Coordinates of C-alpha atoms in Angstrom, one line a residue:
X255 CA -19.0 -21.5 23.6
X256 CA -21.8 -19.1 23.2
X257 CA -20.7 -15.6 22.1
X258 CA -23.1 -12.4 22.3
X259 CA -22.2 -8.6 21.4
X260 CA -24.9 -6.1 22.8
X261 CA -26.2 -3.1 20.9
X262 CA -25.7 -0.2 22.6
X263 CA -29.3 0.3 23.7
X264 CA -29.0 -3.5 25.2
X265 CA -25.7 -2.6 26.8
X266 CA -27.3 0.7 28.4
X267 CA -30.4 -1.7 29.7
X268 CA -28.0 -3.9 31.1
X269 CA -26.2 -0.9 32.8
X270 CA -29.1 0.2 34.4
X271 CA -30.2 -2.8 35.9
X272 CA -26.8 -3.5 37.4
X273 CA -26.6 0.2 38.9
X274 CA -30.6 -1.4 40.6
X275 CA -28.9 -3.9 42.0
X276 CA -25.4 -2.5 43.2
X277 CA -27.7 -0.1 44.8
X278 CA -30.2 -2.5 46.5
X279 CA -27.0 -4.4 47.8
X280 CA -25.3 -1.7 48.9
X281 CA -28.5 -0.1 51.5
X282 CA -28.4 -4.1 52.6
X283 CA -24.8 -4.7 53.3
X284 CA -23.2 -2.9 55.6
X285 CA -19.5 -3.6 54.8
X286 CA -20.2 -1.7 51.4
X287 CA -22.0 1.6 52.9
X288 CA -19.1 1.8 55.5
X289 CA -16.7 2.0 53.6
X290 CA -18.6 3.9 50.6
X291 CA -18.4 1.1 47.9
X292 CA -20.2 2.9 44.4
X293 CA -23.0 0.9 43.6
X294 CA -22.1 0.7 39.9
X295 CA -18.9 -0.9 41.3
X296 CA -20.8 -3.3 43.2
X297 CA -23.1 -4.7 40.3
X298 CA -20.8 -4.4 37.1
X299 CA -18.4 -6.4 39.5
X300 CA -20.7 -9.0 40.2
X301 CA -21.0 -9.3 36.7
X302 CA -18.0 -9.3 35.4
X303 CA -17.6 -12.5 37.7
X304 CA -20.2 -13.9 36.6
X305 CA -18.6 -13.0 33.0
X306 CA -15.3 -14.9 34.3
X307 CA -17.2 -17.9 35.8
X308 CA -19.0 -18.4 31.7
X309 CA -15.1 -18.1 30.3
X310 CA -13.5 -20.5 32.5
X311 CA -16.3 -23.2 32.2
X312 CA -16.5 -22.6 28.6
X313 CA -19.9 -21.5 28.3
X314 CA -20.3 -18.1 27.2
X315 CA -18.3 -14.7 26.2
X316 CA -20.2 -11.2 26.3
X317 CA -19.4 -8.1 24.6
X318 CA -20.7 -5.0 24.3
X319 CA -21.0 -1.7 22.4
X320 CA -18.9 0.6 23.6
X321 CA -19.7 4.4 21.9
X322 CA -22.2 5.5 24.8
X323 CA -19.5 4.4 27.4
X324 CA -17.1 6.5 25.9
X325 CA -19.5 9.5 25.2
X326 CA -20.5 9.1 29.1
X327 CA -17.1 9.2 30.2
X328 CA -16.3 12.2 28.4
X329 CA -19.7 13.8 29.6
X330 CA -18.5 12.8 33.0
X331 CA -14.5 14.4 32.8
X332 CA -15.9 17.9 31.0
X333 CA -18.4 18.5 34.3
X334 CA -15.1 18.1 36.3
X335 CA -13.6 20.8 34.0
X336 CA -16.5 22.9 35.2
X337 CA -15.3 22.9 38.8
X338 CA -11.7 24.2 38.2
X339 CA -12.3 27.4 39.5
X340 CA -8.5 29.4 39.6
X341 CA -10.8 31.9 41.3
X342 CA -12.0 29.7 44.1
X343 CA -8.5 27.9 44.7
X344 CA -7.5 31.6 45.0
X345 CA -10.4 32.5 47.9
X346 CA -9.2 29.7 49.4
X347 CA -6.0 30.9 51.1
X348 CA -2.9 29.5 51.7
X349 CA -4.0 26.2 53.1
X350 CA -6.2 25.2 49.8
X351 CA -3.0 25.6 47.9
X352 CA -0.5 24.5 50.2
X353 CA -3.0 20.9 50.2
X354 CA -3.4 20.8 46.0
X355 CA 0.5 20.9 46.3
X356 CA 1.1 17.8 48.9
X357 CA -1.7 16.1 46.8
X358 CA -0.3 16.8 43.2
X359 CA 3.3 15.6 44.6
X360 CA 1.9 12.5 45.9
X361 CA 0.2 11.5 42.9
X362 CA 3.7 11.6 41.3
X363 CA 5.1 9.9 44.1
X364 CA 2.4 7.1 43.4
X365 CA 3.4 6.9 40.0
X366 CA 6.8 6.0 40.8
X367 CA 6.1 3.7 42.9
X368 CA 4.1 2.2 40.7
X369 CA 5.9 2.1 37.7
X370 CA 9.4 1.0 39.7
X371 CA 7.8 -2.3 41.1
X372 CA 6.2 -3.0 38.0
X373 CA 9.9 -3.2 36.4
X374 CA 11.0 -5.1 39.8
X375 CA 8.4 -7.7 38.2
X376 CA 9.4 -7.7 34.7
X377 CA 6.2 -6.0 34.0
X378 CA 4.7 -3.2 31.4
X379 CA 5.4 -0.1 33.4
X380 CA 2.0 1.1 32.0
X381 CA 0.9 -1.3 34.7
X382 CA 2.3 0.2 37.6
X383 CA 0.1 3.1 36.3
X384 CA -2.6 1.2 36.8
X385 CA -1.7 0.6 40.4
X386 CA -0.5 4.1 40.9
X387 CA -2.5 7.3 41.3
X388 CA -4.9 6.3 38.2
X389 CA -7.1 4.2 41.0
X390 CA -5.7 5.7 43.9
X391 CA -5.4 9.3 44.4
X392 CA -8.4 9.1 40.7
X393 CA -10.5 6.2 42.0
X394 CA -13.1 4.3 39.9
X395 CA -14.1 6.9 37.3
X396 CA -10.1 8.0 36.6
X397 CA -10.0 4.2 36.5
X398 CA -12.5 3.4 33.9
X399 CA -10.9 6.0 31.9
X400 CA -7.1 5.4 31.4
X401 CA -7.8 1.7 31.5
X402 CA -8.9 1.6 27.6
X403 CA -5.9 3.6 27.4
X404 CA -3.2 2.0 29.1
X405 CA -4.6 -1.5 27.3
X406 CA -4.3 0.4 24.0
X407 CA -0.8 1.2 24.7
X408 CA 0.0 -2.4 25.1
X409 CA -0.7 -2.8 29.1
X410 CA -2.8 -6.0 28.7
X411 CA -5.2 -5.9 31.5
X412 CA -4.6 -2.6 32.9
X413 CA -8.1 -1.8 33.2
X414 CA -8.7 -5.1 35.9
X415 CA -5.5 -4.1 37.7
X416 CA -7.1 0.0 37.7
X417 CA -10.8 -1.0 39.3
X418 CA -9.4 -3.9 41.1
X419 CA -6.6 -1.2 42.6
X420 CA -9.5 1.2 43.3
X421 CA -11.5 -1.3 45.2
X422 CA -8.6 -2.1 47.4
X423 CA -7.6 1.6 48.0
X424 CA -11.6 2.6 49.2
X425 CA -11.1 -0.3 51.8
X426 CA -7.1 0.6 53.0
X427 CA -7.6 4.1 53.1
X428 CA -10.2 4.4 55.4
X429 CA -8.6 2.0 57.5
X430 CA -5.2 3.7 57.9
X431 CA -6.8 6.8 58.8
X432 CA -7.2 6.6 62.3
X433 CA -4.0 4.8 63.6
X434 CA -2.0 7.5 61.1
X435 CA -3.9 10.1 62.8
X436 CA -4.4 8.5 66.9
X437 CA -0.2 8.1 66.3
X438 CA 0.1 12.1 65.5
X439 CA -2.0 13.4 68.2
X440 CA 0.0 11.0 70.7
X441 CA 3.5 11.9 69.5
X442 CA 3.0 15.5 69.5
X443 CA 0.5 16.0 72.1
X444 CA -2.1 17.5 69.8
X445 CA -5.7 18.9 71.1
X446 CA -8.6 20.6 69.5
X447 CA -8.4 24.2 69.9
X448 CA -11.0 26.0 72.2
X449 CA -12.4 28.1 69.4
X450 CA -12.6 27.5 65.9
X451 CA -13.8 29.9 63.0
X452 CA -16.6 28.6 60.7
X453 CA -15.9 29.0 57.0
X454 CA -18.2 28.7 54.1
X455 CA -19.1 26.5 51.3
X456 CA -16.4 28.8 49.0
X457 CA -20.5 28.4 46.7
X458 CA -19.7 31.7 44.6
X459 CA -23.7 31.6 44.0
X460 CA -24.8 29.4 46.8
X461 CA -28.9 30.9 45.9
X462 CA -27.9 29.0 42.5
X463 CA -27.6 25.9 44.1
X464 CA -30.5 25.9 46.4
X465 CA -32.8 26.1 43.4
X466 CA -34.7 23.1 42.0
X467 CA -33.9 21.6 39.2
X468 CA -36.1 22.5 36.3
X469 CA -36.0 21.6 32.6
X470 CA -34.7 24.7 31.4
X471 CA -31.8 24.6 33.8
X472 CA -31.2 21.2 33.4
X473 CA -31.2 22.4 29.3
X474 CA -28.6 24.8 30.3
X475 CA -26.3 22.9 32.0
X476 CA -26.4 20.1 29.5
X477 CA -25.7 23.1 26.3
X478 CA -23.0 24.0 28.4
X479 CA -21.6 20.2 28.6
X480 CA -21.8 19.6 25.2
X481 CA -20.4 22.6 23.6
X482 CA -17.2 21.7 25.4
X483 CA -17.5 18.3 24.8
X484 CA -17.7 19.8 20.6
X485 CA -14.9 22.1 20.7
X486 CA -12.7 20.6 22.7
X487 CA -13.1 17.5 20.8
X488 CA -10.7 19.2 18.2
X489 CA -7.5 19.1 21.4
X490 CA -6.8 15.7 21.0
X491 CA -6.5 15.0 17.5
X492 CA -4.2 18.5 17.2
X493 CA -2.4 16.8 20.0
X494 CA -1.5 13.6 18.1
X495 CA -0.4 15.7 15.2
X496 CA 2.5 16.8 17.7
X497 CA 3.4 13.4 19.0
X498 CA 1.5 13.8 22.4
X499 CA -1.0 11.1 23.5
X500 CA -4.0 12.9 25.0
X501 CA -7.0 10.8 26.5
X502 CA -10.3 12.0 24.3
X503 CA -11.5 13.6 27.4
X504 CA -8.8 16.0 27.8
X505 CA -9.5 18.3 25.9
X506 CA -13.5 19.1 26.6
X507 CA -12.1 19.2 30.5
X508 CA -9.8 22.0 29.0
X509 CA -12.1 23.9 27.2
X510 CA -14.9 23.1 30.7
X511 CA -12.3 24.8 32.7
X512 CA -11.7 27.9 30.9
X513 CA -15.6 28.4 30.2
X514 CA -15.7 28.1 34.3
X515 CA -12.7 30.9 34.8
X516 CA -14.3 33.3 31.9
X517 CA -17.5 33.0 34.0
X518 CA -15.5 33.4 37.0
X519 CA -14.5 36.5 35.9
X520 CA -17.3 38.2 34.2
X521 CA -21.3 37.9 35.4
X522 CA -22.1 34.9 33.1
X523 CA -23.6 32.7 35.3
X524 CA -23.1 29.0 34.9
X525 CA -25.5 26.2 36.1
X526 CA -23.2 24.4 38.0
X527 CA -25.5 22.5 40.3
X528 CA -27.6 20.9 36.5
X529 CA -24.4 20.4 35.3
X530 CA -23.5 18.4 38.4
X531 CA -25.9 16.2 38.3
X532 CA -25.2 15.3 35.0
X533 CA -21.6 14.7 35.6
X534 CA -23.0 12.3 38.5
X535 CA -25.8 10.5 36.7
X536 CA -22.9 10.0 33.4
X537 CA -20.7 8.6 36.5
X538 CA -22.7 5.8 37.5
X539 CA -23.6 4.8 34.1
X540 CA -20.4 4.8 32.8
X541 CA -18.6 2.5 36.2
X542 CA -21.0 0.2 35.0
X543 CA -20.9 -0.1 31.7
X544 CA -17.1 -0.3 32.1
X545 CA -16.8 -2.7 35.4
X546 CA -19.3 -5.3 34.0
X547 CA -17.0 -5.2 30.7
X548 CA -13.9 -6.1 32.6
X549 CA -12.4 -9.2 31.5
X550 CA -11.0 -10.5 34.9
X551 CA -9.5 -13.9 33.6
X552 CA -6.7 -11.2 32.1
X553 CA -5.9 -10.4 36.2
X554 CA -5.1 -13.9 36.9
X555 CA -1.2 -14.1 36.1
X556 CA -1.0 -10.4 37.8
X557 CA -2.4 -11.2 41.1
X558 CA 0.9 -11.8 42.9
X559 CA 2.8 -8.4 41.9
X560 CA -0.7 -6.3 41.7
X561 CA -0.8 -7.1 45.8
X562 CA 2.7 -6.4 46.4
X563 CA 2.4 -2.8 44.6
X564 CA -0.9 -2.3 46.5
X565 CA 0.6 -2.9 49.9
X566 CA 3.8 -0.3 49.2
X567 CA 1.3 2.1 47.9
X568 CA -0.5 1.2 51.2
X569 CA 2.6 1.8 53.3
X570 CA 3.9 4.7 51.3
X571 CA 0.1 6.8 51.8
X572 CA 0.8 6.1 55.4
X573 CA 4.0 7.3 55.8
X574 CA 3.1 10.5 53.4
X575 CA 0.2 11.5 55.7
X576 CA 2.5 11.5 58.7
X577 CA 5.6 12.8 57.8
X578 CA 4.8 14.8 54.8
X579 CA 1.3 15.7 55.0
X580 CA 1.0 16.7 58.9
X581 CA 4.5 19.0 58.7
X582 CA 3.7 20.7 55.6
X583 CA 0.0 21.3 56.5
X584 CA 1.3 23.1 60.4
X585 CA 2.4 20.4 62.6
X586 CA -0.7 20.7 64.6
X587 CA -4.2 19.3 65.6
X588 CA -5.7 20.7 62.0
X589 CA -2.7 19.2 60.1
X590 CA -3.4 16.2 61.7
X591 CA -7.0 15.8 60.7
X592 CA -5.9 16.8 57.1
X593 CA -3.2 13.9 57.1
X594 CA -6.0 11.6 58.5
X595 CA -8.5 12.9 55.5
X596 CA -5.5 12.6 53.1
X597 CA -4.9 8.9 53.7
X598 CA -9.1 8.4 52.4
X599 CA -8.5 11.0 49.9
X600 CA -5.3 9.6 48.5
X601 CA -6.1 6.0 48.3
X602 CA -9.8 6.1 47.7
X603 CA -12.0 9.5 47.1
X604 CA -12.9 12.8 48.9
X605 CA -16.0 11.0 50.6
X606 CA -13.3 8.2 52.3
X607 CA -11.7 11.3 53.3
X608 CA -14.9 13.1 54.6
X609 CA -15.4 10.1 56.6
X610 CA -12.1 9.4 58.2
X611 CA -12.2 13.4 59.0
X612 CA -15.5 12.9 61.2
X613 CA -14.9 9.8 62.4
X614 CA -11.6 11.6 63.7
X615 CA -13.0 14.9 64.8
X616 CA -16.2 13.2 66.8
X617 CA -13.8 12.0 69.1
X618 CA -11.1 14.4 69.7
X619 CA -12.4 17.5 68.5
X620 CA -13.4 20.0 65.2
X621 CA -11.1 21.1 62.4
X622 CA -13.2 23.5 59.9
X623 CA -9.8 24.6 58.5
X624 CA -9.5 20.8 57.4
X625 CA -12.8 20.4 56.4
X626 CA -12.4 23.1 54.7
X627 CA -9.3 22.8 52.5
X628 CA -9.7 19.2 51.6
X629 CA -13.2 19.0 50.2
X630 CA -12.5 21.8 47.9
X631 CA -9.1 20.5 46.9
X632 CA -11.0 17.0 46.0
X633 CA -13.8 18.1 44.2
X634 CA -12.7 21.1 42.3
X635 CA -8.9 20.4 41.4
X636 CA -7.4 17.3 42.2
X637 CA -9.0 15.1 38.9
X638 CA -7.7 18.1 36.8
X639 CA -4.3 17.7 37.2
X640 CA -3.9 13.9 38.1
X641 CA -5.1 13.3 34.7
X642 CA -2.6 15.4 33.5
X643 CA 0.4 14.1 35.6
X644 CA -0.8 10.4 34.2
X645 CA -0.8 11.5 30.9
X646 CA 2.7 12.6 31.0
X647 CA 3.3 9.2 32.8
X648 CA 1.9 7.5 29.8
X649 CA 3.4 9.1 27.2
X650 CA 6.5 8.9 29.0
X651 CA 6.2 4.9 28.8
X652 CA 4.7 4.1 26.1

């Protein structure tokens, strides 16, 4: 059998051309734009089966460098620390918080689930991780992440069963959406109210992120980035002094988020929109370096239990948005939008959520409150603290 390792500038190459591709695919196949398949996911998938098709015939085995996926990944986590604003979660009322909350419990809930049917299977409960809010409520990039991880701590395979979990939870939660919400509105004789008040962005410095991006605030951003990535490369070893497993990423999304709350609260101005872009560029590069690295002959012997914990994580999303999410949020035609959004948002990403919210709202009404509240709890808080519920899940059982 013919073995190859790639250097890291061949594994970068390869990277790239698999992001070309997923993308090309993607604007041609409609399934995949629908239901907001990532193009890296699309090509380093195709890969990686093309990478199980040269195993099983015994003709060839790739492997490739891994120290610019892990630096991406890192770069990718400390741009999410930037977005942890206390003072934005704050501006957002009631509803922002009362959402993070149903969200963060949920992600537990997952957990459990995960974990209890992984022991109902004789399995490593570090696998039920896998299948729990790591791909769910975290999606590909939380995926790509804790995989290396979970494998490390002895959950062969955990990083198939995470992107192969993720895949499946883009496709179910948009399709629970609707019934979960068409079954609310019925049941409780829900309309759209008459009048509705427009909110903002919550953009402390909307002007900022209007501007073009230039070299010097692209500069800026990526300083910013990489001082955090430096000092808060100095968490996680401290960490394992005391016993606690900390992913390497931890720490620079620490030290991210209290560089965004000192900014918050002074009149240092932080180029969040550079610094964004970044974060999304680092994204794609690093889903593909890790998907086409997946090893899916290791998902083989799984396949049976890894659907069954899908499909309760599948039922248990559903019955969370409608008798958890919609009470808690109001019991009315707003809470009802959020639990639609929440069954995208908890089994796939915010944009799954975005998209069951207007496919929702163009035919029974608008919801800015929902629109609103769930965004914000998506993209500025909710990757925070799932990755630190999962590492308290990890060091729990490991």
């Amino acid at each position: 059998m013919f073995t190859h390792t790639f250097n890291m500038a061949e594994t970068l190459a390869i990277a790239v051309c698999l992001l070309l591709i997923g993308r090309w695919i993607k604007n041609k196949v409609y399934f995949f734009e629908k239901f907001f398949i990532p193009a890296p996911v699309i090509g380093g998938v195709i890969f990686s089966i093309i990478s199980l098709i040269g195993y099983n015939m015994q003709l060839f085995v790739f492997d490739f460098d891994g120290s610019l996926k892990n630096l991406l990944m890192v770069a990718f986590f400390t741009t999410i620390g930037f977005l942890a604003s206390l003072k934005m979660l704050k501006k957002g009322g009631v509803q922002v918080f009362t959402f993070l909350l149903v969200a963060v419990i949920l992600v537990i809930i997952q957990n459990v689930v995960g974990v209890s049917l992984a022991k109902v299977f004789s399995l490593n409960p570090l696998i039920g991780i896998a299948a729990g809010s790591v791909p769910l409520t975290g999606g590909h990039g939380t995926s790509g992440a804790f995989g290396p991880v979970l494998e490390a701590a002895g959950a062969t395979g955990a990083m198939s069963v995470a992107i192969a979990s993720a895949t499946f939870g883009l496709v179910a939660g948009c399709l629970i959406g609707g019934p979960v919400g068409k079954r609310l509105m019925a049941k409780h004789n829900l309309n759209s109210p008459r009048e509705v008040e427009m909110f903002l962005d919550g953009n402390e410095n909307p002007s900022e992120t209007k501007l073009l991006l230039n070299e010097d605030l692209l500069f800026k951003g990526i300083v910013y980035i990489v001082l955090a990535m430096g000092i808060g490369g100095f968490i996680t070893p401290l960490a394992k002094n005391l016993g606690i497993v900390l992913p390497i990423y931890i720490g620079p999304m620490i030290v991210a988020a209290i560089i965004r709350n000192i900014a918050d609260g002074t009149k240092m101005e932080i180029p969040l929109n550079a610094i964004n872009v970044v974060g999304n560029i680092a994204l794609q590069l690093f889903l593909a370096m890790a998907l086409m690295s997946m090893r899916l002959w290791e998902l083989a012997a799984l396949a049976v239990p890894l659907v069954a914990i899908l499909l309760a994580q599948k039922i248990v999303m559903a019955l969370y948005a409608y008798f958890v999410t919609f009470r808690v949020m109001g019991k009315d035609y707003d809470a009802a939008v959020m639990a639609v959004g929440h069954c995208g948002f908890g089994m796939g990403a915010t944009p799954n959520a975005m998209a069951n919210m207007e496919s929702f709202t163009a035919a029974n009404g608008p919801s800015p409150t929902a629109f609103f509240a769930l965004p914000l709890v998506g993209s500025l808080f909710i990757d925070f603290v799932n990755a630190s519920i999962i590492t308290v899940f990890v060091n729990m059982f490991s």
